[in-house]
JSON list of C-alpha atoms in Angstrom, two decimals:
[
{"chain": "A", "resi": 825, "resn": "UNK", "atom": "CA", "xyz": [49.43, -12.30, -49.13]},
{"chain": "A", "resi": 826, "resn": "UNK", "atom": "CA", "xyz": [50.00, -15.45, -47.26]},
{"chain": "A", "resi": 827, "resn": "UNK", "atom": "CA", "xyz": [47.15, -14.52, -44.60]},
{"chain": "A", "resi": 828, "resn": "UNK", "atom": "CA", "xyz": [44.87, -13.64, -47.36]},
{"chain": "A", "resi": 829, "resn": "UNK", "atom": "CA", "xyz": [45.26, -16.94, -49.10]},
{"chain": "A", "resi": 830, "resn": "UNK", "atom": "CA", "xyz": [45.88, -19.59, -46.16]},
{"chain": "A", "resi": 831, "resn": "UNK", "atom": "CA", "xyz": [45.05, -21.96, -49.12]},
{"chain": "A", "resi": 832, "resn": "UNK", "atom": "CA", "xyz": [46.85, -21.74, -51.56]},
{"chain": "A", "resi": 833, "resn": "UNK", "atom": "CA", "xyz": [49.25, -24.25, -53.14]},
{"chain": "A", "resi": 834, "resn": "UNK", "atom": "CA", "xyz": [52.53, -23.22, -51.90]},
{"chain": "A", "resi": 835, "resn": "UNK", "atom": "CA", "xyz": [55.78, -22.63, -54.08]},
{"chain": "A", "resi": 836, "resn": "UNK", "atom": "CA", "xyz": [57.62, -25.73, -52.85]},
{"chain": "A", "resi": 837, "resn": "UNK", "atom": "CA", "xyz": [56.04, -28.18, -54.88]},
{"chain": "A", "resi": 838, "resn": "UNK", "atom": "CA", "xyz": [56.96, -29.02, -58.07]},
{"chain": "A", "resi": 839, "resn": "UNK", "atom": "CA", "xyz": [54.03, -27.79, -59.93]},
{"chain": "A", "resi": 840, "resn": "UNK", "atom": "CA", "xyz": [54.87, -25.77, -62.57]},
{"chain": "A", "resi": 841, "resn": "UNK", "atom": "CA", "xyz": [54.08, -21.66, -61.66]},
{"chain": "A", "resi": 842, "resn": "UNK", "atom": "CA", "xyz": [51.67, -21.67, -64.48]},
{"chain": "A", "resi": 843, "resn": "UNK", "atom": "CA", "xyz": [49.99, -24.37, -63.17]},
{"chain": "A", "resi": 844, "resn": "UNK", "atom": "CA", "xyz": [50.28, -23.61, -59.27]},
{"chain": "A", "resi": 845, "resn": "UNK", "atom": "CA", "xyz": [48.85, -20.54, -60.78]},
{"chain": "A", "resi": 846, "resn": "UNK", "atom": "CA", "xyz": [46.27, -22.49, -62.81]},
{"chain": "A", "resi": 847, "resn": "UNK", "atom": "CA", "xyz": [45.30, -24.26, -59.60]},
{"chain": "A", "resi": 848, "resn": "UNK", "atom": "CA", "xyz": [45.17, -21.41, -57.82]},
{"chain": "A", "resi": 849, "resn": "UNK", "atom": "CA", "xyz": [43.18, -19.02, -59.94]},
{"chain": "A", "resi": 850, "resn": "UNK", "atom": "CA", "xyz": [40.75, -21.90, -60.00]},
{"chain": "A", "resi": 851, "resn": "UNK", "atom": "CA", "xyz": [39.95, -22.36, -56.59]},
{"chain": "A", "resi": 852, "resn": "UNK", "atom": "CA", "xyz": [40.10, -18.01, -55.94]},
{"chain": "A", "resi": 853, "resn": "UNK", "atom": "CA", "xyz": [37.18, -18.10, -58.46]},
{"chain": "A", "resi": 854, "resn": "UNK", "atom": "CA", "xyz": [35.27, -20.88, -56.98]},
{"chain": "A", "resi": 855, "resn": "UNK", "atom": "CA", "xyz": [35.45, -18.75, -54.16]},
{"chain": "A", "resi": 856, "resn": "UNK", "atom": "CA", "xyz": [34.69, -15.44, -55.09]},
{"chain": "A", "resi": 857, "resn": "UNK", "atom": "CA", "xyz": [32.04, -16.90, -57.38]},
{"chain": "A", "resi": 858, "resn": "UNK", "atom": "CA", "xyz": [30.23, -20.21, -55.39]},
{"chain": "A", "resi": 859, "resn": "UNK", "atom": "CA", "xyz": [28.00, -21.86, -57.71]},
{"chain": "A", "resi": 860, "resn": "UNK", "atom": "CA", "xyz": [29.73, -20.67, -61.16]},
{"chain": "A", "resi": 861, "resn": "UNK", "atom": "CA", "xyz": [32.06, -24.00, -62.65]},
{"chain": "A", "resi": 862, "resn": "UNK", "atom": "CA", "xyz": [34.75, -22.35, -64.51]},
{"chain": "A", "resi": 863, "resn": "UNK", "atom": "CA", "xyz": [37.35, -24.07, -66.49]},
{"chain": "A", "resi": 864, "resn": "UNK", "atom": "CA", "xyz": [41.10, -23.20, -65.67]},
{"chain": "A", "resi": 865, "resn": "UNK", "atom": "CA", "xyz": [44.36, -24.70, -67.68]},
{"chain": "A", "resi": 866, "resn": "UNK", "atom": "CA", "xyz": [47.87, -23.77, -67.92]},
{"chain": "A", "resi": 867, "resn": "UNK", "atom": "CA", "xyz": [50.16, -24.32, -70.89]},
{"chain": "A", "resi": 868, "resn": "UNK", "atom": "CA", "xyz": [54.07, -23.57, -71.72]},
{"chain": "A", "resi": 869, "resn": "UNK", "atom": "CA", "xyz": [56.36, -22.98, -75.00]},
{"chain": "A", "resi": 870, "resn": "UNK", "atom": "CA", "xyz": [59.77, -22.00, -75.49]},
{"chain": "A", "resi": 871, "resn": "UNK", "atom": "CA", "xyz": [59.95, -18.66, -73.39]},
{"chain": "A", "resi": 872, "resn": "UNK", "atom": "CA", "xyz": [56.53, -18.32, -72.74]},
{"chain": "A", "resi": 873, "resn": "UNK", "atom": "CA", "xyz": [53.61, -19.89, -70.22]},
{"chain": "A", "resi": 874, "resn": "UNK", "atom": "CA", "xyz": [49.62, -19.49, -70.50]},
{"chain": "A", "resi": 875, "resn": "UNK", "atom": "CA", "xyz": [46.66, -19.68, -68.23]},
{"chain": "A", "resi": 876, "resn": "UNK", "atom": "CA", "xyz": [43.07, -19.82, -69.84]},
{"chain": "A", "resi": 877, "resn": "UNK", "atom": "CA", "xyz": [40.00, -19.76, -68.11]},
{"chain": "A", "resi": 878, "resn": "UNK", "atom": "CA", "xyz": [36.22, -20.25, -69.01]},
{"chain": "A", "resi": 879, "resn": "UNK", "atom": "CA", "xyz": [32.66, -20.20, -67.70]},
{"chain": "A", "resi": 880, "resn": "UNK", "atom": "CA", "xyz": [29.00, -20.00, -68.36]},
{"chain": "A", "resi": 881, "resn": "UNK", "atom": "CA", "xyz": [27.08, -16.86, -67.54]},
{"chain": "A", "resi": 882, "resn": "UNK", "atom": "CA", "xyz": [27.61, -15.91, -64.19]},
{"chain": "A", "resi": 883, "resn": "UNK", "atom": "CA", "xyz": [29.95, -12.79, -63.67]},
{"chain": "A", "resi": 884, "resn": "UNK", "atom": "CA", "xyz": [30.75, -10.53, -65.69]},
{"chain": "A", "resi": 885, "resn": "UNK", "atom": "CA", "xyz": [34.12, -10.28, -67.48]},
{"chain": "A", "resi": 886, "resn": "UNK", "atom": "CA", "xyz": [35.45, -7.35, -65.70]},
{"chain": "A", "resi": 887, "resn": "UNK", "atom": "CA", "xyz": [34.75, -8.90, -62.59]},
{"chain": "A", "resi": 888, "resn": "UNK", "atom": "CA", "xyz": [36.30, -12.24, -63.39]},
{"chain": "A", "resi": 889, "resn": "UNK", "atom": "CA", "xyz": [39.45, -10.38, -64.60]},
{"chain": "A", "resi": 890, "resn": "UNK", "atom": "CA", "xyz": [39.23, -8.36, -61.07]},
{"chain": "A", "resi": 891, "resn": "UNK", "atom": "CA", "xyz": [40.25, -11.89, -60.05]},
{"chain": "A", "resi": 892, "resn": "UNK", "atom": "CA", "xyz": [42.02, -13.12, -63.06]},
{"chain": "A", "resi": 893, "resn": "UNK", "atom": "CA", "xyz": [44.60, -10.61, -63.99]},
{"chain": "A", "resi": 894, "resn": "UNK", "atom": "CA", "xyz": [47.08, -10.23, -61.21]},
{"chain": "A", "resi": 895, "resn": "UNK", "atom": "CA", "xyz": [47.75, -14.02, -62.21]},
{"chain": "A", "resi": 896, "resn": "UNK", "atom": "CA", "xyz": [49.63, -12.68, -65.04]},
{"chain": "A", "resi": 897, "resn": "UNK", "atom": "CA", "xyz": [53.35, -11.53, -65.03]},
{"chain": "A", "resi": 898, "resn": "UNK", "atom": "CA", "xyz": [53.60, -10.25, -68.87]},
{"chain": "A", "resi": 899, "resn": "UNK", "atom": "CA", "xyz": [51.87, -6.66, -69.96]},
{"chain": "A", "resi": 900, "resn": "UNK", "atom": "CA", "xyz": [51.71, -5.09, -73.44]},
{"chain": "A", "resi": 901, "resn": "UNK", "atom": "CA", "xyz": [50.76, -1.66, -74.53]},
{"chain": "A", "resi": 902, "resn": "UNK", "atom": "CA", "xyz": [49.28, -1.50, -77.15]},
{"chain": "A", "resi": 903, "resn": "UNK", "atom": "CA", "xyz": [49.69, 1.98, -78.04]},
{"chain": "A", "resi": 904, "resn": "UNK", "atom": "CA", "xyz": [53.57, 1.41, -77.80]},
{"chain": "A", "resi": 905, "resn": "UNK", "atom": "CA", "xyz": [53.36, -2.10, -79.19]},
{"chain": "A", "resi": 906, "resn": "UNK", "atom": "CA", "xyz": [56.02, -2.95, -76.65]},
{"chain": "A", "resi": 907, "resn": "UNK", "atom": "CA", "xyz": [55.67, -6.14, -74.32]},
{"chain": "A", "resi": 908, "resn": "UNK", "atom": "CA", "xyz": [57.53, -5.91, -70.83]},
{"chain": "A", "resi": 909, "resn": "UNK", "atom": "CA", "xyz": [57.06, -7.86, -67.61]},
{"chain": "A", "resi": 910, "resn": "UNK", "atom": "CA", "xyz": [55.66, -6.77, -63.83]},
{"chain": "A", "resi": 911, "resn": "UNK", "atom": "CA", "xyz": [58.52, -6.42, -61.14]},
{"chain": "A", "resi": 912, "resn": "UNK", "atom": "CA", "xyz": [56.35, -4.52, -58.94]},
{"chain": "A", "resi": 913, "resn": "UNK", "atom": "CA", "xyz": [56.55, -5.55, -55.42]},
{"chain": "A", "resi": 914, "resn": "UNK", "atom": "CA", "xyz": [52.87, -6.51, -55.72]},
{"chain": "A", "resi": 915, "resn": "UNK", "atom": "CA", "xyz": [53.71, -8.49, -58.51]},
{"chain": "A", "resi": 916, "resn": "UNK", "atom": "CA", "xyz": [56.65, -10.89, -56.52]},
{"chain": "A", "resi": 917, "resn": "UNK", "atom": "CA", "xyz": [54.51, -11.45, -53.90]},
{"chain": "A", "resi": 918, "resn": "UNK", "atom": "CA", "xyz": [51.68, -12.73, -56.28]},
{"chain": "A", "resi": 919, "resn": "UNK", "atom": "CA", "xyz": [54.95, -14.84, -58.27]},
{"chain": "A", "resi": 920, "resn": "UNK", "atom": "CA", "xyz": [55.84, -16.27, -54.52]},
{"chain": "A", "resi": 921, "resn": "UNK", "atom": "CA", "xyz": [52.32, -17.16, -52.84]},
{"chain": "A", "resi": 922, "resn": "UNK", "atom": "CA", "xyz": [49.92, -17.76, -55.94]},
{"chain": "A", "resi": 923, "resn": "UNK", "atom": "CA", "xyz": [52.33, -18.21, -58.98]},
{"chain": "A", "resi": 924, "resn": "UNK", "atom": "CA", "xyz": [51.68, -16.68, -62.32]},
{"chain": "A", "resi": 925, "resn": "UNK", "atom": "CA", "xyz": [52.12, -17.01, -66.12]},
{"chain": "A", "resi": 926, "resn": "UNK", "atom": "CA", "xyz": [53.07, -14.91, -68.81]},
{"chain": "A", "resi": 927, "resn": "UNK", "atom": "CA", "xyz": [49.43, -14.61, -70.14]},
{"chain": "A", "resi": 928, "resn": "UNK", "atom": "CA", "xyz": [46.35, -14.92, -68.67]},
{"chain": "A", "resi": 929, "resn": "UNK", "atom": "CA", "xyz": [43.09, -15.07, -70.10]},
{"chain": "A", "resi": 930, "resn": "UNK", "atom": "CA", "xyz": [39.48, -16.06, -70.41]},
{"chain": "A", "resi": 931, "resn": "UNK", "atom": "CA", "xyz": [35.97, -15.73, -72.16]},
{"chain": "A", "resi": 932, "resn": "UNK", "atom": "CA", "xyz": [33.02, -16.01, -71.02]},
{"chain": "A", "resi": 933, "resn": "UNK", "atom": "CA", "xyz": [30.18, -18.56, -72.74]},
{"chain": "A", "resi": 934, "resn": "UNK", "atom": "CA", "xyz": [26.33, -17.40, -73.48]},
{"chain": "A", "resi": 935, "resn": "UNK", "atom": "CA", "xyz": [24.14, -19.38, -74.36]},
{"chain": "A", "resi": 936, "resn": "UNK", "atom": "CA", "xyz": [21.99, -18.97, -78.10]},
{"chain": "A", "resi": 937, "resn": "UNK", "atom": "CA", "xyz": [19.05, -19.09, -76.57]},
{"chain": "A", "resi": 938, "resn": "UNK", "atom": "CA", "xyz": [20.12, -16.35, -74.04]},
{"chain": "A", "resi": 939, "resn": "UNK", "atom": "CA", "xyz": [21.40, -14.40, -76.54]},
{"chain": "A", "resi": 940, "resn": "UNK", "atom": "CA", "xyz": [17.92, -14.88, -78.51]},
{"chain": "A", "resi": 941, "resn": "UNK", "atom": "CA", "xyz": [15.97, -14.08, -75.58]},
{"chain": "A", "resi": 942, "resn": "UNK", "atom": "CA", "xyz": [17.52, -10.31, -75.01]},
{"chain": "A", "resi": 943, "resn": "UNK", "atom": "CA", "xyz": [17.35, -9.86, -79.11]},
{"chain": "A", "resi": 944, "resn": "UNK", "atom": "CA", "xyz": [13.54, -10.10, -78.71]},
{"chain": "A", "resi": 945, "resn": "UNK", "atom": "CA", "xyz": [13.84, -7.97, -75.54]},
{"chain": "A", "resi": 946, "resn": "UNK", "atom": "CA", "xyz": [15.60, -5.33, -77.02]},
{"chain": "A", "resi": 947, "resn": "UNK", "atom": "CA", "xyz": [13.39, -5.02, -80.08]},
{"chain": "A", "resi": 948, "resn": "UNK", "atom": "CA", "xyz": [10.29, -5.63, -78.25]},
{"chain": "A", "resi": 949, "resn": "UNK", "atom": "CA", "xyz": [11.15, -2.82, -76.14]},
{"chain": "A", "resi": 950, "resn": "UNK", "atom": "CA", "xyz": [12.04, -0.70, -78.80]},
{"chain": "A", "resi": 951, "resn": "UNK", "atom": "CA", "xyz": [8.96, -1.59, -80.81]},
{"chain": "A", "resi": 952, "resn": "UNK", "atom": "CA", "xyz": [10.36, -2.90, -83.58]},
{"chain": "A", "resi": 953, "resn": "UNK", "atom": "CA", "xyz": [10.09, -6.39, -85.32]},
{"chain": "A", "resi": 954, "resn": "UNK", "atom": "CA", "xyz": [12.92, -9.10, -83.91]},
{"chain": "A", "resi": 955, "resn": "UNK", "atom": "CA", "xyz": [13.25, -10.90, -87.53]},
{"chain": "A", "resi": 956, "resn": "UNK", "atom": "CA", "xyz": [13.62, -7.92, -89.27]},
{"chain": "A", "resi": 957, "resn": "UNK", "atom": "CA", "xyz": [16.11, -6.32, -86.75]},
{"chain": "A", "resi": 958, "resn": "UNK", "atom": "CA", "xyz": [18.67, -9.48, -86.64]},
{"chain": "A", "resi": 959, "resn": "UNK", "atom": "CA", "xyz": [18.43, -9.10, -90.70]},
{"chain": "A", "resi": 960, "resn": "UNK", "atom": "CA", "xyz": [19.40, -5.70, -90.78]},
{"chain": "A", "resi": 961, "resn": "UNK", "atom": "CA", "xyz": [16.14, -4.68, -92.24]},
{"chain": "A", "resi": 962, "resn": "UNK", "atom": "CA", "xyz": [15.40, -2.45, -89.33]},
{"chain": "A", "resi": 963, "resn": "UNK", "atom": "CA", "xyz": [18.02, -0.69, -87.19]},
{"chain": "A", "resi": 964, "resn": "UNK", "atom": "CA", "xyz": [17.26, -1.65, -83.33]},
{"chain": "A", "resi": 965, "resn": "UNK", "atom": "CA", "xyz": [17.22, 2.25, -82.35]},
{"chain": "A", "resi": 966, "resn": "UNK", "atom": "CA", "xyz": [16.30, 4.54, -85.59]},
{"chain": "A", "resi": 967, "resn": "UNK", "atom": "CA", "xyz": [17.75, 4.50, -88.88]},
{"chain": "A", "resi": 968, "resn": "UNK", "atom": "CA", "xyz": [20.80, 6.41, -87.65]},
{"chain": "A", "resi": 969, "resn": "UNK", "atom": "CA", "xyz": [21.89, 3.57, -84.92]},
{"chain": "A", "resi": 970, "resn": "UNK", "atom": "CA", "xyz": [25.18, 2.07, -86.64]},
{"chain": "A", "resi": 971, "resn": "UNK", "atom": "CA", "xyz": [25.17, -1.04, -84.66]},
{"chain": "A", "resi": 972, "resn": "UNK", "atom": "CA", "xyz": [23.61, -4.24, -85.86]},
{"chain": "A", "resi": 973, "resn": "UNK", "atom": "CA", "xyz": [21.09, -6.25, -83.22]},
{"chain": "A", "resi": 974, "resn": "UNK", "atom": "CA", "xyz": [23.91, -8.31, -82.54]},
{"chain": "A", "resi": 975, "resn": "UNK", "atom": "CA", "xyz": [26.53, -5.86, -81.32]},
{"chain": "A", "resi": 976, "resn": "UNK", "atom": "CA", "xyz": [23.55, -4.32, -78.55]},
{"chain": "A", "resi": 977, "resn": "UNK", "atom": "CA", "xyz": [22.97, -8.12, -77.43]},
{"chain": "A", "resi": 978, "resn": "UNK", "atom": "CA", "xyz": [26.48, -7.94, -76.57]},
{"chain": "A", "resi": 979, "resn": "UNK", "atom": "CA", "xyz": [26.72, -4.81, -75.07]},
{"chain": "A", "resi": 980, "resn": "UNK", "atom": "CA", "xyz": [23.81, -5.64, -72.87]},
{"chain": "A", "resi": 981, "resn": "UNK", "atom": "CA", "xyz": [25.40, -9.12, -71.78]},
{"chain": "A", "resi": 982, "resn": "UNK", "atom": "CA", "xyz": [28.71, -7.52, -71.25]},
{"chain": "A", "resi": 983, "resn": "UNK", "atom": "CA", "xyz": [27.11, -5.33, -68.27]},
{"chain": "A", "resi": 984, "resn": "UNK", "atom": "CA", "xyz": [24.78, -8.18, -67.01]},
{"chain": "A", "resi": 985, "resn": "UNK", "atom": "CA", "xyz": [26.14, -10.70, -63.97]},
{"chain": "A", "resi": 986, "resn": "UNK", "atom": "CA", "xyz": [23.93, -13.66, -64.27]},
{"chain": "A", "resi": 987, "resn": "UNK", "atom": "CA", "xyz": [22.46, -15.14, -60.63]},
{"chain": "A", "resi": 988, "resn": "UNK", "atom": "CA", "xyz": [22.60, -19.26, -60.38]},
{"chain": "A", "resi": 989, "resn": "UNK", "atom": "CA", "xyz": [19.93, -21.01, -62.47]},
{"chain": "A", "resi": 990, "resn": "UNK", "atom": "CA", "xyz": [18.66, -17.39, -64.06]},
{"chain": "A", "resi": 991, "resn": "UNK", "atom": "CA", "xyz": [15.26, -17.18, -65.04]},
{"chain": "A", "resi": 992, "resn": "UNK", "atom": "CA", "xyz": [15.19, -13.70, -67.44]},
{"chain": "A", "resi": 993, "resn": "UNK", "atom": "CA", "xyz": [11.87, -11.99, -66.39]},
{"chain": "A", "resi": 994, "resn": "UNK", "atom": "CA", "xyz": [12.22, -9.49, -68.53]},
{"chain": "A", "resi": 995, "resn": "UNK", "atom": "CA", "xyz": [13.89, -5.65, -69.44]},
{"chain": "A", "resi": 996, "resn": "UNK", "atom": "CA", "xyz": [14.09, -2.62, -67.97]},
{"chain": "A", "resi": 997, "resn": "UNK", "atom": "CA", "xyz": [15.20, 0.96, -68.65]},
{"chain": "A", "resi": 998, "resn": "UNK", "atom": "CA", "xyz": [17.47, 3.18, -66.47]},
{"chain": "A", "resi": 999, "resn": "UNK", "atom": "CA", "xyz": [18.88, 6.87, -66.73]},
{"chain": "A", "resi": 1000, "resn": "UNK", "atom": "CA", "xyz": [21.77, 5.25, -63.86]},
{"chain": "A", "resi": 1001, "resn": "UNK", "atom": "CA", "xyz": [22.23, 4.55, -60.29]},
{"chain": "A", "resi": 1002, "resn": "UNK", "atom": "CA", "xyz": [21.20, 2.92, -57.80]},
{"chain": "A", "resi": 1003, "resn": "UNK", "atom": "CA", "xyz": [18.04, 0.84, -57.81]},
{"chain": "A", "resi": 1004, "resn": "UNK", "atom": "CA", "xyz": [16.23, 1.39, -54.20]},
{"chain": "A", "resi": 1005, "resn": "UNK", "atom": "CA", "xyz": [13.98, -1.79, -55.37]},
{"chain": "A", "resi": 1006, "resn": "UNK", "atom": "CA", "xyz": [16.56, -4.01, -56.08]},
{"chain": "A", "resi": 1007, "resn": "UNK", "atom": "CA", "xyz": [19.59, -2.66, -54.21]},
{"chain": "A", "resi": 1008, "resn": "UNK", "atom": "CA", "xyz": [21.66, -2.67, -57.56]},
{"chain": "A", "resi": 1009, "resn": "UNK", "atom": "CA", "xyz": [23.66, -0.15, -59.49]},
{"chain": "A", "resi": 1010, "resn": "UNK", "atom": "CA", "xyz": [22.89, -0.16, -62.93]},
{"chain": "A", "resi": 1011, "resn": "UNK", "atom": "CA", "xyz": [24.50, 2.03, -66.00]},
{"chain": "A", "resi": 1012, "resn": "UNK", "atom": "CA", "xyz": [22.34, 4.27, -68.40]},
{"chain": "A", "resi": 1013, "resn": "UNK", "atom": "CA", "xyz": [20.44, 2.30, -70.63]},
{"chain": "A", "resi": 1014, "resn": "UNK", "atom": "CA", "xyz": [19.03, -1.37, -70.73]},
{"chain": "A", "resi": 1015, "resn": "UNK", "atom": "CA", "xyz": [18.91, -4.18, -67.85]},
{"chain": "A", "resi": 1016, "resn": "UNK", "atom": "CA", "xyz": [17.91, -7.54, -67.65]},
{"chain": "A", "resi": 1017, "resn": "UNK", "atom": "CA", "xyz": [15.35, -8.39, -64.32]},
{"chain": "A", "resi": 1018, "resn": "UNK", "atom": "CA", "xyz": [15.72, -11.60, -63.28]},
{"chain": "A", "resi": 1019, "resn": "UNK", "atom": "CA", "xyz": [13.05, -13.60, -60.84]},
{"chain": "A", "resi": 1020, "resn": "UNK", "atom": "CA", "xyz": [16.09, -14.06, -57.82]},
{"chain": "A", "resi": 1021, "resn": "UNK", "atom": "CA", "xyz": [18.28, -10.92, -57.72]},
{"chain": "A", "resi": 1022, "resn": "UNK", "atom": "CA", "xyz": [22.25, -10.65, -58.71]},
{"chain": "A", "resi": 1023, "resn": "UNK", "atom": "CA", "xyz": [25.12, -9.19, -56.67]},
{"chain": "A", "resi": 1024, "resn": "UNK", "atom": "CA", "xyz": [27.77, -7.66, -57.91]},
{"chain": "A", "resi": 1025, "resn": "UNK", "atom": "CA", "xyz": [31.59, -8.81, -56.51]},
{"chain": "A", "resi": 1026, "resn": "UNK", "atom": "CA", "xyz": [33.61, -5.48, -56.78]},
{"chain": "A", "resi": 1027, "resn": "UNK", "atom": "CA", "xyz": [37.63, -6.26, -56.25]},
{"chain": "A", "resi": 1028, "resn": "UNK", "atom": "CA", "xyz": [40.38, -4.04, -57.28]},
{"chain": "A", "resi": 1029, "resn": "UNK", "atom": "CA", "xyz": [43.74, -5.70, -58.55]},
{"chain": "A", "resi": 1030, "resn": "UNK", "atom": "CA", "xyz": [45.32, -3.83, -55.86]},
{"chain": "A", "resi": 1031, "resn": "UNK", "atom": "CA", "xyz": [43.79, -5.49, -53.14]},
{"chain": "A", "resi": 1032, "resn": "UNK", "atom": "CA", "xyz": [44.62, -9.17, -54.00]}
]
């Protein structure tokens, strides 16, 4: 761990963890991510400590949590409903080189007009009319589609890492895989095209 992150703020200062975490998160995400500002604070209470993080298009949330999440020492399942704490070796080492807080976590900003732009998209595509559609009027796929033109805005953002400065081109269908024109991998269904191309960052928590 200390190879990996040469950088970080070590544990003998007297920074908080959250905040050595805070500090540290922040500049791992500059990293991974150069040319995406994200905000990153730290906050404590009686028997509890917070980090929060947010940006502006960019990544995706998965891949931001790729990063994110190993910050974070507490866990809770939520089929149980029971709250316990990581001890795993992993874990310490993260606590000792990077610092961590009970909860970490982050959301990521879209812009309206963003969002706007891949409502008309979508119902252009589809071939249906964008005011009726975000009314409710219309259904974006069929009269049996139970999701409302906002819910497949987000579904389509979710899925969609954003490239510096993107300029949306347009929309594009696929039945999944790779993309020999592009060099991306993309999921069944809708895509954004862009006029300068995205990469995806793929990192497992296990591997730092």
């Amino acid at each position: 761990m200390r190879i990996k992150y040469p950088w970080a703020v070590p544990g003998d200062t007297k920074m908080s963890r959250q905040a050595r975490a805070a500090a540290n998160l922040r500049q791992e995400l500059a990293t991974t991510f150069p040319g995406v500002k994200f905000s990153v604070r730290s906050d404590s209470a009686s028997m509890t400590s917070s980090v929060d993080y947010g940006w502006t298009l960019g990544p995706t949330g998965d891949e931001v949590r790729a990063i994110a999440d190993k910050y974070a020492y507490g866990r809770f399942d939520g089929m149980t409903d029971y709250a316990s704490e990581d001890t795993s070796i992993l874990g310490e080492a993260v606590e000792k080189v990077l610092g961590r807080a009970r909860y970490v976590q982050g959301s990521r900003h879209i812009p309206e007009d963003v969002r706007e732009k891949v409502g008309r998209l979508l119902c252009e595509a589809q071939q249906v009319d964008y005011e009726d559609c975000k009314a409710g009027r219309v259904r974006l796929q069929g009269q049996n589609d139970s999701r409302w033109l906002d819910d497949h805005v987000n579904i389509l953002l979710s899925r969609t890492t954003f490239p510096p400065d993107p300029d949306i081109t347009g929309i594009a269908w696929s039945n999944g895989g790779y993309d020999e024109t592009t060099g991306a991998e993309h999921e069944n269904g809708y895509y954004l095209t862009f006029s300068e191309p995205t990469t995806t960052i793929e990192v497992r928590w296990n591997e730092f």
